[in-house]
Amino acid sequence: MPAESSPFAIPKLDDSNYTSWKEDMKVVLMDRGCWSFIIEDKPCPEQATEKEKFEYDWRKQRSYTTIYQGIERKFLPLIRHTTDGKEAWNILKTNFEPTSKARLAVLIDEFFELKFNPVEETIGIFCKRVEEKKTQVKEAGFEIPELLIALQLIRRLPAEYDHLVQTLYRLKDEEFNHREVEKQLVNEAGRIQLKQKDLNLDYTENAYTVGSFRLQETLKKSSERSGAVLDPSRNPGQYRKIRYPKGMGPFCDFCSRKGHDASKCYKKRNKEKKQAFASETSFCGTNQAFGVSTDWDQFLIDTAATSHFCYERDWFKNFKELTTTKDLLADKKSSCEVKGIGDIDFIVKDIKGNVKITLKDVLYTPNMRRNLISGARMDIAGLKIIWSDNVMRICHSNNEYFFSAFRQDMFYLVSGYPLLDSVMYTSVDLNLIHKRLCHVNIPLIKDMCKNKSVKGLEKVKIKIENESCIACNVGKATRTSLKKNYVYKRVTKSVLNKVHMDLWGPAPVNSLGGSKYFLSIIDDFSRKIDVFTLKSKSEVFSIFKEYLSRVQRELGRKLKSVRTDNGLEFCHKDFKTFLRDLGIRMERTSFYTPELNGIAERFNRSSIEAVRTMLQDSGLQPRFWAEAFHAYVHTKNLCSHKLTEGKTPMEIWSGHKPSIRHCRTFGSLAYVYVPTVNRNKLQPKAKIGILVGYAVNRRGYRVWLPKERKVVESIHVKIDETKNGVKTLFGKVKHYDYAIYQLDQNLNNDSDYRAQDEKSSSPKKPLSLDISTWIRLEKPRKKSKRIDVYYYPPSKERLRSINDVKMYCEKNKLEFDPNQFNFKPTTTNTRFAEKSECHNETSSDSVDEASFVNDIFQNEIYMTEIPKTFKETQISPDKEKWDEAMSEEIKLMQNRQVWDLVEPKSNMKVLGCRWVYNIKHDEKNNVKKYKSRLVVQGFKQRPGVDFTDVFAPLVNFDIIKFLFVLLVCILGWNHAQIDVKEAYLYGNLDIPIYMQQPEGFAVKGCEHYVCRLHKSIYGLHQSGRQWNIELSEILFGLGFHQNELCNGLYTKSNCILLVYVDDIVVFSKSQSDLENSILNIKIKLEITELGPVRYLLGVNFERIEDSVYLHQNTYINKLKTRFKNLPRRRIALILKVGCILPDRVKENEIIETELMRQIPYKTLIECLSFIANRSIPDIAFAVNTMSQFCNGYTYHHWTIVVDNLNYVFNTMYYKIFRILIILG
């Protein structure tokens, strides 16, 4: 046996790597000597020795085991049935590289999408990628022509290959093939690489020369006055001092002094510099560094241009508009519009540093594609141009170096930045900065300007006439301070010596994410603030641990001290233990002395004032308080503090001076770019929203999209600070009463801003009260002569007194007239003495019982309202019917001896119970019976103690449909449906279980006794299994056999039973066998015969002649009643073609309106899934797609699901129909 080969270390085959896996596996098989068994089926030679035969068999088996070990486990069933390596290889190839037209289309698209990436690959690798993709296309059944392969190699090359591409296009047809093109490309790539290497070397030498020149100039300046000269015998840049005797040495012709010549005269040099820098003609410049923007722009030096040209309007200063003129371009046939003239300051990024140049009389040409510097104007300014080694050097008239332009694509370009003048802010502009910084006080902005604390406020005009901000006056109004001459100071000397913590909340309205509190952590030394929004106080400890690990790693320091108040969120045992183990000192304030934690308390006050001001100014709803709060903290960390000596908290914390150039006004109108993958070609490229803050963990802004009702983070945002987002999108700004926090709790709903503003724009008078739609009930008490009077408004609330009516009217802004209500009974002790009375009826008007009940059931309140508790049944208008249903349930349990009463013991576990009520309907949605069921509280049971197995088999509904069509329609069998009364009560219990006596039916004199259960009862975990065991034993005794594949199906000669809990469907070949089977079951069980199947498990069965129709009209009508507030509209398509669904949101970021809470998303999905599986399969795909958003849906998702339900309502009369097949 040959020695073991190299280790098997290639990635296993998965869903996406077959192409690379195939090549790697080929190498492994070749390494192990097994590849010959894959490419051909060569038998072992007959004259081979035993050893050779053994080695042949071993390598052949190894070809299979190597492939077997190289694929993921989920793909093993594909090759598990074979042991031949070649067959396994072909199977995988068939599955992962099918020769289908669909795969061929994908491969051809991938071939023409290949593009050379010079950063990540060489030209040779790119050519091999093209060849490999060509081979894959060929294996899929199509051979790409040679011409297309050669064209693909040169189709998307970088600009430096343009010359070669033009040459290749001129080749003859027989020479233009991919081999020749590949050869030329490799040669050209080598030439380009060598040229780039030479350019880099020249640039390095130039940079070194400039650096050495600077060093020499510095040494010269320090030595000229002392007579020191450069000593050639020493290292470059070193000087030695030569002293000349008095009156000796060279003579200077410029200053008439001895000891130096004119070339070394510093007076002459200084004069020449002043003359050079004083040149203020059409071109001037200085070698100075300036703070500029970060994007590189370019000017092209054109020696043929007669003027400077620029297409950027923002770069100009001293700009003057011109009447439209035209300048001829180089071809003298086309022209370009000139709309103005001015000067431009430009910073050149030169090898010597930043160089400022000033271009005079630049023409503003917005239609030009390049910015031009005129060579003629440079010559007029006295500048010289020297060309050498792809570099254009510009020098002053005295040959002093100025800056350079480098050749690129046959053009000489100057790269750099425009030097934009800082805006000279007027009072309006200062207010804009004030709003951008989230309404920070104006004196602080002045201090930041003086101290240059941040970038972007270099030339703010400090003296302004008006510093008043209306929003600040409203949101930050305070009492007059009685504390004077207070000296602020800080005692810490570095960051993380001490932090101040405090928790604020709860907020009067939840934030967009459902938060109610915020935790502030403030560093004492830097005054840097970190804030976190929380849903509950219990999150404080985990948030602090995350904060501590992050800042300690960020700064490389340890926290020493924490100061908090005495809130329970800080004083619990886990918090103390955590700080003690880390050696962090815990400081707490004295009781009722919040001043000791004044830094955190003051921040809470100032931050809430700022949030109130920002919301007031922007017009956003109160639920945006968390977004405004985070935006305020972001800008607060960029503003200096009176104790930080002119520095900002962020600069002290990080060591870098921050910038505020990115800050924008909170609530401004914003346009968010939509990526191409999220829109089609005809949809808008941006979405309109409202700016609500800055992204936390990435660069960008946070924008609220009202139509999608979500906040997105993106850097591709265009912000219009001149427009208020709320006013632009909704017509006007609503100013909520933030100062006293009387916040409308309905602001979390999805009602339109405009609708809310119209309601609140002017004071509304209370609406007139119309009680014609109200119901008045007189209810006699069971054990008393007293009669209670109730009023029911349309909102289903029960009002028991005149005070309840008054409070209801005040709440709903209705006029209250006590004369319209009569709470005095008008009848005596007759049991059915209830009467209906409205405001236009007298007290003598009455109706009989039948009329009254009919009126009640015509009202929607009582059509859908089902009691939830026993007490509600006693005040329900159908009290007698519910009492009768409960009595029937108790009587049935007594007949079946479900329990007996025993005295409770101290160690006895007693389960509670409750009544559950329902109204049964027939297939026509008519009321069939009032149903009451006693249910035990089985959630208190413990597995393994109170129960063991709980599984009970059910028949699948698809089997019911299949057998119904096959047996009834095709074979003509008879069928019937039976229902077992209280089926679970037949199951026997093998574990003692105790239950409280049912409410309303406790035995007199034994009220403290408990029920010992002998039979299973609804609510117990094992009830379903015990009933199924009992039913199986009964059916076995009647001669039925249980099907092994479907345990809910029982068969007997010429008879089939389908069991679904307590619903049983019987099929039989003859009517007599059917009746006998039902009779035998009836002897054993108490059942209800329902006749032929018409309504089963929510589905209507209709047989018309030789066809079966399935529909769910009864169930859908129930949904119509249940979702009566659902917005209705006609829907033709469930999901439109090309519909783009919004992204999934986090579960804690789901925002629900009042209507969405009334009609929950998950409930709609549940109902639609039931309908799709039963009778309307055309909604299955849409329901399946929308069910994927159950834990992260938005308002847009909810509307799509509502449209699905509307489609069901519109098509509820459509039926699935089966045709009878006549057997010959």
Short mmCIF file of C-alpha atoms in Angstrom, two decimals, residues 245-471:
data_model
loop_
_atom_site.label_atom_id
_atom_site.label_comp_id
_atom_site.label_asym_id
_atom_site.label_seq_id
_atom_site.Cartn_x
_atom_site.Cartn_y
_atom_site.Cartn_z
CA PRO A 245 39.93 88.75 9.39
CA LYS A 246 38.44 92.20 9.83
CA GLY A 247 38.10 93.97 6.50
CA MET A 248 38.80 90.78 4.55
CA GLY A 249 36.59 88.28 2.73
CA PRO A 250 34.18 88.59 -0.22
CA PHE A 251 32.32 91.82 -0.91
CA CYS A 252 28.51 92.02 -1.33
CA ASP A 253 27.34 94.20 -4.24
CA PHE A 254 23.80 94.50 -2.77
CA CYS A 255 24.38 95.68 0.80
CA SER A 256 27.99 96.95 0.33
CA ARG A 257 29.34 94.83 3.17
CA LYS A 258 32.25 92.43 3.37
CA GLY A 259 32.22 88.85 4.63
CA HIS A 260 29.69 87.46 2.11
CA ASP A 261 28.74 87.85 -1.52
CA ALA A 262 25.39 88.86 -3.09
CA SER A 263 24.24 85.22 -3.51
CA LYS A 264 24.31 84.81 0.29
CA CYS A 265 22.93 88.21 1.24
CA TYR A 266 19.85 87.69 3.40
CA LYS A 267 18.68 91.30 2.78
CA LYS A 268 18.52 90.69 -0.94
CA ARG A 269 16.73 87.39 -0.43
CA ASN A 270 14.11 88.94 1.84
CA LYS A 271 13.44 91.73 -0.64
CA GLU A 272 12.98 89.28 -3.49
CA LYS A 273 10.53 87.23 -1.41
CA LYS A 274 8.47 90.30 -0.59
CA GLN A 275 8.34 91.28 -4.25
CA ALA A 276 7.33 87.77 -5.27
CA PHE A 277 4.57 87.51 -2.71
CA ALA A 278 3.32 91.04 -3.44
CA SER A 279 2.44 90.09 -7.01
CA GLU A 280 -1.34 90.60 -7.07
CA THR A 281 -2.07 90.48 -10.75
CA SER A 282 -4.08 87.66 -12.22
CA PHE A 283 -2.22 84.94 -10.27
CA CYS A 284 -0.67 84.95 -6.80
CA GLY A 285 0.20 82.38 -4.09
CA THR A 286 1.95 81.57 -0.81
CA ASN A 287 3.41 78.41 0.62
CA GLN A 288 1.18 78.12 3.65
CA ALA A 289 -0.98 75.39 5.21
CA PHE A 290 -4.69 76.00 5.75
CA GLY A 291 -7.54 73.97 7.23
CA VAL A 292 -9.56 72.71 4.29
CA SER A 293 -12.18 70.16 3.41
CA THR A 294 -11.28 66.52 2.89
CA ASP A 295 -12.35 65.87 -0.76
CA TRP A 296 -9.72 66.40 -3.49
CA ASP A 297 -10.66 68.57 -6.46
CA GLN A 298 -8.64 69.31 -9.56
CA PHE A 299 -7.63 72.08 -11.97
CA LEU A 300 -6.22 71.37 -15.40
CA ILE A 301 -3.38 73.63 -16.61
CA ASP A 302 -4.20 74.66 -20.20
CA THR A 303 -1.58 76.71 -22.00
CA ALA A 304 -4.06 77.49 -24.79
CA ALA A 305 -6.73 78.93 -22.47
CA THR A 306 -7.02 82.72 -22.38
CA SER A 307 -8.79 82.81 -18.99
CA HIS A 308 -9.28 80.73 -15.89
CA PHE A 309 -12.51 78.65 -15.88
CA CYS A 310 -14.43 76.95 -13.06
CA TYR A 311 -17.86 75.24 -12.93
CA GLU A 312 -18.24 75.25 -9.11
CA ARG A 313 -20.26 78.27 -7.95
CA ASP A 314 -19.49 77.74 -4.25
CA TRP A 315 -15.74 78.23 -4.77
CA PHE A 316 -15.97 81.89 -5.78
CA LYS A 317 -15.44 84.98 -3.69
CA ASN A 318 -16.06 88.55 -4.85
CA PHE A 319 -18.45 87.00 -7.33
CA LYS A 320 -20.22 89.17 -9.90
CA GLU A 321 -22.98 87.96 -12.18
CA LEU A 322 -22.60 88.71 -15.86
CA THR A 323 -25.15 88.99 -18.58
CA THR A 324 -24.95 85.75 -20.47
CA THR A 325 -21.83 85.68 -22.65
CA LYS A 326 -20.13 82.90 -24.57
CA ASP A 327 -16.49 81.91 -24.95
CA LEU A 328 -15.26 79.88 -27.86
CA LEU A 329 -13.70 76.54 -27.07
CA ALA A 330 -10.59 75.08 -28.65
CA ASP A 331 -12.34 73.76 -31.77
CA LYS A 332 -13.75 77.28 -32.47
CA LYS A 333 -17.09 75.66 -33.33
CA SER A 334 -18.65 75.18 -29.93
CA SER A 335 -19.06 77.70 -27.13
CA CYS A 336 -19.71 77.71 -23.39
CA GLU A 337 -21.94 80.03 -21.38
CA VAL A 338 -20.26 82.39 -18.90
CA LYS A 339 -22.54 83.41 -16.04
CA GLY A 340 -20.16 85.25 -13.71
CA ILE A 341 -16.66 86.24 -12.70
CA GLY A 342 -14.76 86.22 -9.41
CA ASP A 343 -11.71 85.07 -7.48
CA ILE A 344 -10.91 81.59 -6.12
CA ASP A 345 -8.55 80.60 -3.33
CA PHE A 346 -7.27 77.07 -3.92
CA ILE A 347 -5.04 74.85 -1.78
CA VAL A 348 -2.65 72.74 -3.88
CA LYS A 349 -1.58 69.39 -2.43
CA ASP A 350 2.08 69.60 -3.37
CA ILE A 351 5.07 67.43 -2.40
CA LYS A 352 6.27 70.38 -0.33
CA GLY A 353 3.00 70.65 1.56
CA ASN A 354 -0.13 72.72 1.14
CA VAL A 355 0.31 75.69 -1.19
CA LYS A 356 -2.26 78.44 -1.45
CA ILE A 357 -2.86 80.00 -4.85
CA THR A 358 -5.29 82.79 -5.71
CA LEU A 359 -6.87 82.81 -9.16
CA LYS A 360 -8.05 86.23 -10.26
CA ASP A 361 -10.89 86.95 -12.69
CA VAL A 362 -12.05 83.33 -12.98
CA LEU A 363 -15.01 82.82 -15.30
CA TYR A 364 -17.96 80.84 -13.95
CA THR A 365 -18.98 78.27 -16.61
CA PRO A 366 -21.41 75.72 -15.12
CA ASN A 367 -21.59 73.63 -18.31
CA MET A 368 -17.87 72.87 -18.58
CA ARG A 369 -16.62 69.48 -17.50
CA ARG A 370 -13.20 70.59 -16.20
CA ASN A 371 -11.73 73.49 -14.27
CA LEU A 372 -8.94 75.24 -16.18
CA ILE A 373 -5.93 77.35 -15.17
CA SER A 374 -4.74 79.55 -18.01
CA GLY A 375 -1.05 79.22 -18.92
CA ALA A 376 -1.11 82.68 -20.48
CA ARG A 377 -2.37 84.22 -17.24
CA MET A 378 0.42 82.48 -15.35
CA ASP A 379 2.96 83.98 -17.72
CA ILE A 380 1.46 87.46 -17.21
CA ALA A 381 1.78 86.96 -13.45
CA GLY A 382 5.54 86.45 -13.88
CA LEU A 383 5.58 82.70 -13.26
CA LYS A 384 7.86 80.29 -15.12
CA ILE A 385 6.95 76.77 -16.26
CA ILE A 386 9.56 73.99 -16.42
CA TRP A 387 8.77 70.54 -17.85
CA SER A 388 10.72 67.44 -16.81
CA ASP A 389 9.92 63.77 -16.08
CA ASN A 390 6.10 63.99 -16.44
CA VAL A 391 6.04 66.93 -14.01
CA MET A 392 5.28 70.60 -14.72
CA ARG A 393 7.13 72.77 -12.18
CA ILE A 394 5.85 76.31 -11.67
CA CYS A 395 8.40 78.77 -10.25
CA HIS A 396 8.52 82.47 -9.42
CA SER A 397 10.44 84.95 -11.56
CA ASN A 398 13.51 84.47 -9.32
CA ASN A 399 13.44 80.73 -10.02
CA GLU A 400 12.09 79.97 -6.53
CA TYR A 401 9.96 76.83 -6.52
CA PHE A 402 6.20 77.42 -6.22
CA PHE A 403 4.23 74.18 -6.89
CA SER A 404 4.00 71.32 -9.38
CA ALA A 405 1.43 69.75 -11.69
CA PHE A 406 1.64 66.07 -12.57
CA ARG A 407 0.76 64.48 -15.88
CA GLN A 408 -2.20 62.14 -15.96
CA ASP A 409 -3.83 60.84 -19.15
CA MET A 410 -1.95 63.43 -21.24
CA PHE A 411 -3.13 66.27 -19.00
CA TYR A 412 -1.27 68.23 -16.35
CA LEU A 413 -3.47 68.31 -13.26
CA VAL A 414 -3.29 70.24 -9.98
CA SER A 415 -5.03 68.46 -7.09
CA GLY A 416 -6.20 70.12 -3.93
CA TYR A 417 -9.11 71.81 -2.22
CA PRO A 418 -11.00 75.06 -2.59
CA LEU A 419 -10.45 77.37 0.38
CA LEU A 420 -14.01 78.35 1.22
CA ASP A 421 -14.41 81.44 3.35
CA SER A 422 -16.10 80.72 6.69
CA VAL A 423 -19.56 82.23 6.66
CA MET A 424 -19.82 85.64 8.31
CA TYR A 425 -22.87 84.77 10.35
CA THR A 426 -25.57 87.32 10.92
CA SER A 427 -28.05 86.94 13.75
CA VAL A 428 -30.11 84.60 11.56
CA ASP A 429 -27.05 82.45 10.78
CA LEU A 430 -26.07 82.32 14.43
CA ASN A 431 -29.56 81.09 15.22
CA LEU A 432 -29.03 78.38 12.61
CA ILE A 433 -25.85 77.26 14.39
CA HIS A 434 -27.79 77.49 17.63
CA LYS A 435 -30.42 75.09 16.21
CA ARG A 436 -27.83 72.76 14.72
CA LEU A 437 -26.27 72.34 18.16
CA CYS A 438 -29.67 71.41 19.57
CA HIS A 439 -30.33 74.83 21.13
CA VAL A 440 -27.13 75.11 23.17
CA ASN A 441 -26.98 78.53 24.84
CA ILE A 442 -25.56 81.32 22.66
CA PRO A 443 -22.90 82.53 25.18
CA LEU A 444 -21.38 79.06 25.01
CA ILE A 445 -21.16 79.33 21.21
CA LYS A 446 -19.33 82.66 21.65
CA ASP A 447 -16.80 81.08 24.00
CA MET A 448 -16.26 78.24 21.54
CA CYS A 449 -15.59 80.79 18.79
CA LYS A 450 -13.03 82.64 20.91
CA ASN A 451 -11.27 79.47 22.07
CA LYS A 452 -11.51 77.74 18.66
CA SER A 453 -12.85 74.65 20.40
CA VAL A 454 -14.19 73.01 17.24
CA LYS A 455 -13.77 73.26 13.53
CA GLY A 456 -16.40 75.17 11.60
CA LEU A 457 -16.82 78.27 13.80
CA GLU A 458 -13.65 80.12 12.81
CA LYS A 459 -15.24 83.42 11.67
CA VAL A 460 -18.55 83.68 13.45
CA LYS A 461 -19.69 87.25 14.00
CA ILE A 462 -20.03 87.46 17.77
CA LYS A 463 -21.69 90.85 18.09
CA ILE A 464 -25.27 90.50 17.01
CA GLU A 465 -28.34 92.55 17.80
CA ASN A 466 -30.78 89.83 18.82
CA GLU A 467 -29.91 86.60 20.59
CA SER A 468 -33.48 85.58 21.45
CA CYS A 469 -34.83 82.12 20.51
CA ILE A 470 -38.58 81.67 20.90
CA ALA A 471 -38.34 77.90 21.30
#
